[in-house]
PDB file of C-alpha atoms in Angstrom:
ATOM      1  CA  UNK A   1     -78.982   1.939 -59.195  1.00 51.00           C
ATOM      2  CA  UNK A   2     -75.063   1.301 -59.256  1.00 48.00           C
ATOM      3  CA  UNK A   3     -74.633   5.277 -59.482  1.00 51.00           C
ATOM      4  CA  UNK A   4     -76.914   5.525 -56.163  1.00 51.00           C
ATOM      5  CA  UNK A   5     -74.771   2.614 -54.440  1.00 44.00           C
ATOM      6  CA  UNK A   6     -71.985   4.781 -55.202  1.00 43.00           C
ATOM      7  CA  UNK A   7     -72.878   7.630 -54.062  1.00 46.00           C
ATOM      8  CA  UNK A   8     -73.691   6.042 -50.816  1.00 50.00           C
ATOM      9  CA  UNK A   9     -70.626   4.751 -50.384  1.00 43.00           C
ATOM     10  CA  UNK A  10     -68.924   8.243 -51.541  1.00 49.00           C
ATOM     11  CA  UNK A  11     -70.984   9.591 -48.771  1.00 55.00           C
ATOM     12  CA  UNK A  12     -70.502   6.993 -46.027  1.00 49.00           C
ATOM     13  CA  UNK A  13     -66.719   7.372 -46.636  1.00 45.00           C
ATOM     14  CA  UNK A  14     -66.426  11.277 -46.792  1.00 55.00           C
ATOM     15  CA  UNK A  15     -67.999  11.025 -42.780  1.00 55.00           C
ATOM     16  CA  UNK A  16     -65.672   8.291 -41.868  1.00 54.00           C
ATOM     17  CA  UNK A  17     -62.739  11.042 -42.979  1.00 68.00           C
ATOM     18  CA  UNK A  18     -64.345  14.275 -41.248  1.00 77.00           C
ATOM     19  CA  UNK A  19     -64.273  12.199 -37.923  1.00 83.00           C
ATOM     20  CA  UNK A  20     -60.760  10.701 -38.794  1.00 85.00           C
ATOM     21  CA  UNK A  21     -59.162  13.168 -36.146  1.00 85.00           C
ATOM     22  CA  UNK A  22     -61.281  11.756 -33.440  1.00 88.00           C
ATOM     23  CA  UNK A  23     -60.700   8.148 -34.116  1.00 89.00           C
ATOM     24  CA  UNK A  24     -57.133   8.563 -34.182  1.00 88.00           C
ATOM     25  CA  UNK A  25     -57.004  10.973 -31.086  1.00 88.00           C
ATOM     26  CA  UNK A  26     -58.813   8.235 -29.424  1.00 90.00           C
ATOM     27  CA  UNK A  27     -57.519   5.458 -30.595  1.00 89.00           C
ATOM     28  CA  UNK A  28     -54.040   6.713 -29.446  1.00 87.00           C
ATOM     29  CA  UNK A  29     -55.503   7.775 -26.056  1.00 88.00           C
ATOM     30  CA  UNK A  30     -56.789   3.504 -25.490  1.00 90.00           C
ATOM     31  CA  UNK A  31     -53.898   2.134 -26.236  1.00 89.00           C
ATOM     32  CA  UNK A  32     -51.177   4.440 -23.853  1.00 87.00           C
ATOM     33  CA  UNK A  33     -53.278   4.312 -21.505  1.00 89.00           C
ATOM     34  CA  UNK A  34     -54.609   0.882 -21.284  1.00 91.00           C
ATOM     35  CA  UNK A  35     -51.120  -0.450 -21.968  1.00 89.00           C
ATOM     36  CA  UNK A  36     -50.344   1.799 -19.268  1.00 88.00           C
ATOM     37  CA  UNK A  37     -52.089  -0.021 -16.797  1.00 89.00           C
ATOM     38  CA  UNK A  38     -51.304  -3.012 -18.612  1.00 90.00           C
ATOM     39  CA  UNK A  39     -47.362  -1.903 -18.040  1.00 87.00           C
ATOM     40  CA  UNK A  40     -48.006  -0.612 -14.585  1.00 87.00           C
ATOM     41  CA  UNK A  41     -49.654  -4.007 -13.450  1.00 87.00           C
ATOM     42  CA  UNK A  42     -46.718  -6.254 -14.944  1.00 87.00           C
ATOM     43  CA  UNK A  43     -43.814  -4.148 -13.048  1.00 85.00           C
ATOM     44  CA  UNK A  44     -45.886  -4.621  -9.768  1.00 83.00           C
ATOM     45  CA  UNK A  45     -46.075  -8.129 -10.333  1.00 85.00           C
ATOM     46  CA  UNK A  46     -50.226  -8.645 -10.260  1.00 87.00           C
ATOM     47  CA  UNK A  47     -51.915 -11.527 -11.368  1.00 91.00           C
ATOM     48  CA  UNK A  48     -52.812 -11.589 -14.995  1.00 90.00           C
ATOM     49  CA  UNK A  49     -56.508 -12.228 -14.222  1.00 92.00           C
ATOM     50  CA  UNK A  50     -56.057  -8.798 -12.069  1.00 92.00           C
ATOM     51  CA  UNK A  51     -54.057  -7.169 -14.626  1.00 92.00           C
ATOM     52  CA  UNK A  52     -57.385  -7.904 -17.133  1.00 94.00           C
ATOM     53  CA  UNK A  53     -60.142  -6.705 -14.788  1.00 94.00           C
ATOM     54  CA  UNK A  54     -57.690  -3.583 -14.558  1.00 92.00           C
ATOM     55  CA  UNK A  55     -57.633  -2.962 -18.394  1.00 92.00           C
ATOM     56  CA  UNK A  56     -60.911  -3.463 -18.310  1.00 94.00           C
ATOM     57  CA  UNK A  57     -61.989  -0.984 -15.737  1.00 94.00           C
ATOM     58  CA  UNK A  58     -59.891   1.456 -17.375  1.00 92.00           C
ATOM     59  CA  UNK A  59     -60.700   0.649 -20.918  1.00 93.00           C
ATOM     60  CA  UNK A  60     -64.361   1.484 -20.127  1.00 93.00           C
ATOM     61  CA  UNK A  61     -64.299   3.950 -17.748  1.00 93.00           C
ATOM     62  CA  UNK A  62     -61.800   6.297 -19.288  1.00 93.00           C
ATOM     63  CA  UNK A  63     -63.358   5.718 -22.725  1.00 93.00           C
ATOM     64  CA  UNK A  64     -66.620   6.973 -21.296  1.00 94.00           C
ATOM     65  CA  UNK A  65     -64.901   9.789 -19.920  1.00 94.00           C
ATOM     66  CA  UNK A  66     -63.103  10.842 -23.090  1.00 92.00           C
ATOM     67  CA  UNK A  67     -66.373  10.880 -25.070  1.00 94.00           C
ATOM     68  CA  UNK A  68     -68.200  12.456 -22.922  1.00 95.00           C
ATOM     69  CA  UNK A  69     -65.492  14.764 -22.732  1.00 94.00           C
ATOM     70  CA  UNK A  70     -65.175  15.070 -26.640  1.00 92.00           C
ATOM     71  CA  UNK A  71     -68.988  15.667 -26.905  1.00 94.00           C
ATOM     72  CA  UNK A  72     -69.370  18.208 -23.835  1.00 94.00           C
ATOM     73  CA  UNK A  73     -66.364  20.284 -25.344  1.00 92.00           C
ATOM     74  CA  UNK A  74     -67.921  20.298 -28.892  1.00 92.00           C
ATOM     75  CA  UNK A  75     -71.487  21.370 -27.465  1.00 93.00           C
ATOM     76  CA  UNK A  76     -69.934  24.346 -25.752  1.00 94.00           C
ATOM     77  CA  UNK A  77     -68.277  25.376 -28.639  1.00 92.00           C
ATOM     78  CA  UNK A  78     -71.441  25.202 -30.595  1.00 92.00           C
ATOM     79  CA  UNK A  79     -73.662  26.964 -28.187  1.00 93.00           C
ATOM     80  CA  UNK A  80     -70.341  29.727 -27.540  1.00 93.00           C
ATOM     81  CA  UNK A  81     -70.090  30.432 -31.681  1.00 93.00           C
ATOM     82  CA  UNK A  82     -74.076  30.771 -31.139  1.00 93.00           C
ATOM     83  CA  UNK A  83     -74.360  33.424 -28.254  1.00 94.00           C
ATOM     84  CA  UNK A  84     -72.022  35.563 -30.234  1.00 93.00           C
ATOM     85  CA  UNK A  85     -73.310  34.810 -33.412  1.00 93.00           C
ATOM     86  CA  UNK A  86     -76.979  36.496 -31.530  1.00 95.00           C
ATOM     87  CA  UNK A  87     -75.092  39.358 -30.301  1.00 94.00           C
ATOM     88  CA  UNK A  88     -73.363  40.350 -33.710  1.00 93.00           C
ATOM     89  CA  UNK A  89     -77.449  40.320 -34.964  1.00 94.00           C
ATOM     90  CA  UNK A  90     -78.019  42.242 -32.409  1.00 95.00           C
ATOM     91  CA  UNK A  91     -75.217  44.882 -32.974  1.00 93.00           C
ATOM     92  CA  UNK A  92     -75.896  45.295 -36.281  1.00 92.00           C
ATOM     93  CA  UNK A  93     -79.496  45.344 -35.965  1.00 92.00           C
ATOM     94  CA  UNK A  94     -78.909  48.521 -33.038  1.00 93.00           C
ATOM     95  CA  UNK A  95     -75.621  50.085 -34.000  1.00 92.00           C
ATOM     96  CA  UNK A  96     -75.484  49.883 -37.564  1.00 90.00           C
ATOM     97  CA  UNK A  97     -73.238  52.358 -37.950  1.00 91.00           C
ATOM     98  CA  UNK A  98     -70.153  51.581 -35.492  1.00 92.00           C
ATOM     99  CA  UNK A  99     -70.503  47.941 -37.091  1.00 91.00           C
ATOM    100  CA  UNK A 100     -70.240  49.197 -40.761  1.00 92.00           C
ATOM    101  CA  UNK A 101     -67.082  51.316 -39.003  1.00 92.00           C
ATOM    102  CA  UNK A 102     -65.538  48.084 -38.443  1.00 92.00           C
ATOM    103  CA  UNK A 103     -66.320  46.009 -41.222  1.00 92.00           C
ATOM    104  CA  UNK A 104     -64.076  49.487 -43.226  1.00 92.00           C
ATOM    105  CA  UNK A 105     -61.218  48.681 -40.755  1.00 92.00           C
ATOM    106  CA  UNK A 106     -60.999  45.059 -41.360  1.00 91.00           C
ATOM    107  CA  UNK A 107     -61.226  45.575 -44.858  1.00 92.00           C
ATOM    108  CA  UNK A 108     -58.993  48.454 -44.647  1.00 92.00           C
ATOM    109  CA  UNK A 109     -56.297  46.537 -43.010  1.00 91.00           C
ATOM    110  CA  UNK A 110     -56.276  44.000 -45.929  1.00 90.00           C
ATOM    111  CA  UNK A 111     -55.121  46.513 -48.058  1.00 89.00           C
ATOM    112  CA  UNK A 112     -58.745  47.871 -49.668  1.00 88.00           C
ATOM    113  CA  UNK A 113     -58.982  51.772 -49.998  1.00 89.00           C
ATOM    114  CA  UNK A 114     -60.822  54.560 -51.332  1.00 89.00           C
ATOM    115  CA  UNK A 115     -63.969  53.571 -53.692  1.00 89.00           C
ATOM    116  CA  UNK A 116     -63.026  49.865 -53.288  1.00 91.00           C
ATOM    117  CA  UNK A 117     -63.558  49.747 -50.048  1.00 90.00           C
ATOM    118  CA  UNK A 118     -66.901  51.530 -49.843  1.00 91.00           C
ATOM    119  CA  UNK A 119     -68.081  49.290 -52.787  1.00 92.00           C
ATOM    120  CA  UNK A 120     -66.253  46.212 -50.658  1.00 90.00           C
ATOM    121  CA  UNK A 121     -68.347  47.136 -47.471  1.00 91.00           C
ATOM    122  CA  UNK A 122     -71.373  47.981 -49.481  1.00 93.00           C
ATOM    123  CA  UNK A 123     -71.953  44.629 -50.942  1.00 93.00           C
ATOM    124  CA  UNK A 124     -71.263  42.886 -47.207  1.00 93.00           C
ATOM    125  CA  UNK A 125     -73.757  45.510 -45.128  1.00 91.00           C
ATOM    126  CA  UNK A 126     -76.193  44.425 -47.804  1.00 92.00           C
ATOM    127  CA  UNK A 127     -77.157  41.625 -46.126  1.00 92.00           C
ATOM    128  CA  UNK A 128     -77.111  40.947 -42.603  1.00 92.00           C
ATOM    129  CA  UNK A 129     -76.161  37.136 -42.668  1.00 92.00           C
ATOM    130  CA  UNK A 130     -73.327  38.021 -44.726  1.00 93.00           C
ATOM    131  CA  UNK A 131     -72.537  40.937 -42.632  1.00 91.00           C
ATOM    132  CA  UNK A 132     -72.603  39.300 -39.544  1.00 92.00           C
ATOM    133  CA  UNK A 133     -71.177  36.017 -40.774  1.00 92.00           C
ATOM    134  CA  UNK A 134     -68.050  38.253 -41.804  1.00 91.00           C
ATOM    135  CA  UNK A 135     -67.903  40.033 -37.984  1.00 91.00           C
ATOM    136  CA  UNK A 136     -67.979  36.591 -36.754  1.00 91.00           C
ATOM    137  CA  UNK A 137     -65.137  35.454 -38.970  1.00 91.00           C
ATOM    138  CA  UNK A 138     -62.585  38.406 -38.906  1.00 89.00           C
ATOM    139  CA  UNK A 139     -63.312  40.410 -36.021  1.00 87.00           C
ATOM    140  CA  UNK A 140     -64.245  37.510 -33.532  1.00 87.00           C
ATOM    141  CA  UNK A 141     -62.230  34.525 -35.415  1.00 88.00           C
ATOM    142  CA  UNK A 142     -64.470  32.393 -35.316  1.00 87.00           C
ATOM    143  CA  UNK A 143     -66.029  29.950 -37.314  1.00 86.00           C
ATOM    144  CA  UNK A 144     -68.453  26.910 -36.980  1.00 84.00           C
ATOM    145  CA  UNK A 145     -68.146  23.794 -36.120  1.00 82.00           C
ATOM    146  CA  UNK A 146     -70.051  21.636 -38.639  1.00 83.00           C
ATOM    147  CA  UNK A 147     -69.503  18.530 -37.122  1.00 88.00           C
ATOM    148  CA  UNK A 148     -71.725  16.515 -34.585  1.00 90.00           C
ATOM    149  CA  UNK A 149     -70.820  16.679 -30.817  1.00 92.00           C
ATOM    150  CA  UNK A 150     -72.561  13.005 -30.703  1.00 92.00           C
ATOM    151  CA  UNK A 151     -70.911  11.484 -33.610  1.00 91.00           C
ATOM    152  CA  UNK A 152     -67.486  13.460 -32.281  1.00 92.00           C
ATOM    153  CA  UNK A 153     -68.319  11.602 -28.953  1.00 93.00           C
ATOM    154  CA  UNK A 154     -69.330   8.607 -30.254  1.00 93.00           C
ATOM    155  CA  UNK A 155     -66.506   8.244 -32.833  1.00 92.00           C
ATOM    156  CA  UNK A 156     -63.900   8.921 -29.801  1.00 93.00           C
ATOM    157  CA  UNK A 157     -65.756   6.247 -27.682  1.00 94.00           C
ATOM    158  CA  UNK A 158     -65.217   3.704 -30.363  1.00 94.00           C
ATOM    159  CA  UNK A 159     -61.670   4.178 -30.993  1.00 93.00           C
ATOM    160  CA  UNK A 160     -61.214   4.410 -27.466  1.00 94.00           C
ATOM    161  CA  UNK A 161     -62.569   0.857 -27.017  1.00 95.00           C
ATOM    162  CA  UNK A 162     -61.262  -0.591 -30.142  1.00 94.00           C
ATOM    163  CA  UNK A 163     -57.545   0.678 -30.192  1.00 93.00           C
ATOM    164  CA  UNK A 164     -57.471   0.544 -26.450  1.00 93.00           C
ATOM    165  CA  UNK A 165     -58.285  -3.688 -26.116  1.00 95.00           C
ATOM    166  CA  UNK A 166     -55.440  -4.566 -28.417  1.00 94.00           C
ATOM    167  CA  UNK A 167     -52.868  -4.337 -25.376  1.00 93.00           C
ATOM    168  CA  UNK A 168     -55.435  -6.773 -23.703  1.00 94.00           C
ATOM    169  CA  UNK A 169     -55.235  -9.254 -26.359  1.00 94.00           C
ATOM    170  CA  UNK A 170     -53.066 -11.388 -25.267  1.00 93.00           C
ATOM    171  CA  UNK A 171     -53.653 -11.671 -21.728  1.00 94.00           C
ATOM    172  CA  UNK A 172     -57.127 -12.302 -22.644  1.00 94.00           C
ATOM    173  CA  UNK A 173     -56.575 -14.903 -25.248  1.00 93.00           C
ATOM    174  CA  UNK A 174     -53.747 -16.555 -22.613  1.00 91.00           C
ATOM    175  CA  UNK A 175     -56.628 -16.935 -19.783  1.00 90.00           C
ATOM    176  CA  UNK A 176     -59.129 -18.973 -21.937  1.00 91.00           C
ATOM    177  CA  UNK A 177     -56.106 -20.817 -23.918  1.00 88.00           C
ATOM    178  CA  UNK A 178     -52.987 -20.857 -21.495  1.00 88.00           C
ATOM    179  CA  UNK A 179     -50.009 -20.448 -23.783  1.00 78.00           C
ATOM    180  CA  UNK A 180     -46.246 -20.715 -23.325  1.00 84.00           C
ATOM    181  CA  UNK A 181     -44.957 -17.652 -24.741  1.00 85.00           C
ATOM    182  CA  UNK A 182     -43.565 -14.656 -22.837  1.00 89.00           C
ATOM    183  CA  UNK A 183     -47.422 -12.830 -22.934  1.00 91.00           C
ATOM    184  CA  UNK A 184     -46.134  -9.387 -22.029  1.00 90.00           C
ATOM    185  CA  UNK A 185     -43.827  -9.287 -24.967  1.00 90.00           C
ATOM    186  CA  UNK A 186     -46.255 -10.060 -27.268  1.00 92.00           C
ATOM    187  CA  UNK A 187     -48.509  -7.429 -26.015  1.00 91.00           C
ATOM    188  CA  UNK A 188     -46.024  -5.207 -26.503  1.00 90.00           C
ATOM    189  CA  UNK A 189     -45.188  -6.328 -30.212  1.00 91.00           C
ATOM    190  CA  UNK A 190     -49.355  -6.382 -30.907  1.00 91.00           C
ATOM    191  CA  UNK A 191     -49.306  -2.597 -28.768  1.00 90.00           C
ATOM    192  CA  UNK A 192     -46.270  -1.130 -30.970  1.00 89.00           C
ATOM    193  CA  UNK A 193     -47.869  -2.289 -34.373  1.00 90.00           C
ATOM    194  CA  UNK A 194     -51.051  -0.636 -32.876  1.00 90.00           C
ATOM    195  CA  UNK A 195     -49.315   2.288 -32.613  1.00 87.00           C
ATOM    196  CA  UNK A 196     -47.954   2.409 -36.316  1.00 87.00           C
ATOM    197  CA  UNK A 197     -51.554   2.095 -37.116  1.00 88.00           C
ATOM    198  CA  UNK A 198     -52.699   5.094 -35.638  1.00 87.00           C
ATOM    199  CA  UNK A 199     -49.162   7.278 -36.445  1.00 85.00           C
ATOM    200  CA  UNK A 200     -50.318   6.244 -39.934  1.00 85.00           C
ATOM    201  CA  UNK A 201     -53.644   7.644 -39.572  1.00 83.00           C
ATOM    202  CA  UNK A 202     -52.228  10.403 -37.381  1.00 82.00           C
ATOM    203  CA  UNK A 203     -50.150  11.526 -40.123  1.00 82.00           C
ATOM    204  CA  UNK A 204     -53.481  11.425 -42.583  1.00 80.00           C
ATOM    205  CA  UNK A 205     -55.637  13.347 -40.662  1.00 77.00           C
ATOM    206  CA  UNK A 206     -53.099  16.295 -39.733  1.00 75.00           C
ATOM    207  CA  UNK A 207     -51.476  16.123 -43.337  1.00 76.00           C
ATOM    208  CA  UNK A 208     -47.817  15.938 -41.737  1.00 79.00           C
ATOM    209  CA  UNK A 209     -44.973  13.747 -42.227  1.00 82.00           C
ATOM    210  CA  UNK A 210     -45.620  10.005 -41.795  1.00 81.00           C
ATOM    211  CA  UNK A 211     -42.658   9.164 -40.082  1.00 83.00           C
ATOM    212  CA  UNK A 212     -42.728  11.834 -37.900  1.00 83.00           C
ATOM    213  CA  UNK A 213     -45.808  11.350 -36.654  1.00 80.00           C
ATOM    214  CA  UNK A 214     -44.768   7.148 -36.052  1.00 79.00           C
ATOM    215  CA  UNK A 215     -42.081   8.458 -33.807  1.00 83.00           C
ATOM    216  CA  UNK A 216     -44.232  11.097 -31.705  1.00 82.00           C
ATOM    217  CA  UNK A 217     -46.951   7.845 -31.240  1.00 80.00           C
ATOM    218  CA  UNK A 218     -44.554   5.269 -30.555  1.00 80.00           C
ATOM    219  CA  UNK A 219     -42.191   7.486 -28.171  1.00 84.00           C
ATOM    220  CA  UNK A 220     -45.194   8.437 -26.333  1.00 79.00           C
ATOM    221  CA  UNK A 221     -46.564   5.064 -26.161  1.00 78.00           C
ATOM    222  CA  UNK A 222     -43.219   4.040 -24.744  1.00 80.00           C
ATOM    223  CA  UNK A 223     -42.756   6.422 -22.616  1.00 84.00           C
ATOM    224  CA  UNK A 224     -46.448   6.018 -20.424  1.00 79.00           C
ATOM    225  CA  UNK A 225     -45.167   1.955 -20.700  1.00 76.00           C
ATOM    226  CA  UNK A 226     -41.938   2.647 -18.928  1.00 79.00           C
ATOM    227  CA  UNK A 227     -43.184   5.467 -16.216  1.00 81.00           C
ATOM    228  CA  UNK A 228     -46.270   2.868 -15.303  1.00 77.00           C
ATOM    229  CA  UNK A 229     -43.994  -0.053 -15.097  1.00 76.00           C
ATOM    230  CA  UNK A 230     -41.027   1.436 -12.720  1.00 79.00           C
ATOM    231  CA  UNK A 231     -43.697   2.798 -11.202  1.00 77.00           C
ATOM    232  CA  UNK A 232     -45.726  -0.706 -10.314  1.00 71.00           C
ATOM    233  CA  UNK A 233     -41.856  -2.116  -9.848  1.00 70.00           C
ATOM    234  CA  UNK A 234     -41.174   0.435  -7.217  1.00 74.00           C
ATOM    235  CA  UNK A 235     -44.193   0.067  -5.249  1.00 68.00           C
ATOM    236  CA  UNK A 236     -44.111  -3.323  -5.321  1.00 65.00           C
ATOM    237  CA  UNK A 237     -40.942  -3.500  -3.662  1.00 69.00           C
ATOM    238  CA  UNK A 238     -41.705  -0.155  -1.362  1.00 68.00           C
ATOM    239  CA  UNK A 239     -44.857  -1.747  -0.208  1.00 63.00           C
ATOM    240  CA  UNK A 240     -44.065  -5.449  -0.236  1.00 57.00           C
ATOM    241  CA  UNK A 241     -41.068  -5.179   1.658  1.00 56.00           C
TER     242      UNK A 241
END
């Protein structure tokens, strides 16, 4: 019973990592641009009630959009590896011979002569998944996506949502309790630790250096901030004047 719980968990965990790069692509894609609009709102000068039914808008609307994006882009990958994978049947089911021709090549060209190679190419043209699954790998380059559009969509959706409401804390939590701090500046603090999150899990998921991968989130987290807020500054006082 205990070995079956773990194995669950082993399980559970092991598809929580293989969607790891879609969380964190996500999650950083909430929080610029929510804090974005957050930013953008702030330097115009809007109300914070406005400046939460505009995180809002864009927290659901652009998550939406990214998932569906994320899934869309994953199903046409599928269905493209499959429509080639059909013709490669097809070629070596009709033209046996030019396809054995360039299984040699490939093989040739990774340094396989004489007996070898016929041996080599022998054993592949043996069987026609094997034959076709090497086509599809080194003459095509191209290999299958074993991952879920829908849980790629989904998992993007989530992180989207979840990553991207954290620069809407604050404002949220000021509305229904009005506090005395400086709101903004706490959003920012709660935003930038958001972001070390993610450049953490960044870094994980990419197997790259940690701290390079904190400065690549932060500095483009700070950058959307400061473009969105002169921006909102600037028409405030082009428009207002």
């Amino acid at each position: 019973m205990k070995e079956s719980v773990l194995h669950q968990e082993s399980r559970m965990l092991k598809g929580l990592q293989e969607y790891l790069r879609e969380f964190v692509y996500g999650g950083i894609d909430g929080a610029v641009t929510t804090f974005a609009v957050v930013a953008g709102a702030v330097g115009a000068g809007l109300d914070p009630l406005i400046i939460i039914i505009l995180g809002f808008a864009n927290l659901f609307a652009d998550g939406l959009s990214m998932s569906i994006g994320a899934y869309l882009s994953s199903k046409s990958e599928k269905e493209n590896y499959r429509k080639h994978k059909r013709i490669e049947y097809w070629e070596v089911e009709h033209l046996p011979g030019k396809e054995r021709e360039e299984i040699e090549e490939i093989y040739r060209q990774k340094g396989f002569e004489g007996d070898l190679l016929q041996q080599v190419v022998d054993v592949i043209v043996s069987d026609k998944d094997r034959w076709v699954n090497e086509m599809m790998k080194d003459e095509l380059n191209m290999m299958e996506e074993s991952k879920s559009p829908f849980k790629i969509g989904l998992a993007t959706l989530i992180s989207f949502i979840i990553v991207g409401f954290i620069p809407l804390t604050v404002y949220v939590w000021d509305y229904f309790y009005p506090a005395s701090f400086d709101v903004f500046f706490w959003t920012c603090l709660l935003t930038g630790v958001a972001f070390l999150v993610v450049g953490t899990l960044k870094s994980w998921a990419n197997q790259t250096g940690i701290l390079k991968s904190l400065l690549e989130t932060l500095s483009l987290g700070l950058v959307a901030a400061l473009v969105a807020y002169y921006v909102g500054d600037f028409l405030e006082a082009f428009l207002l004047q």
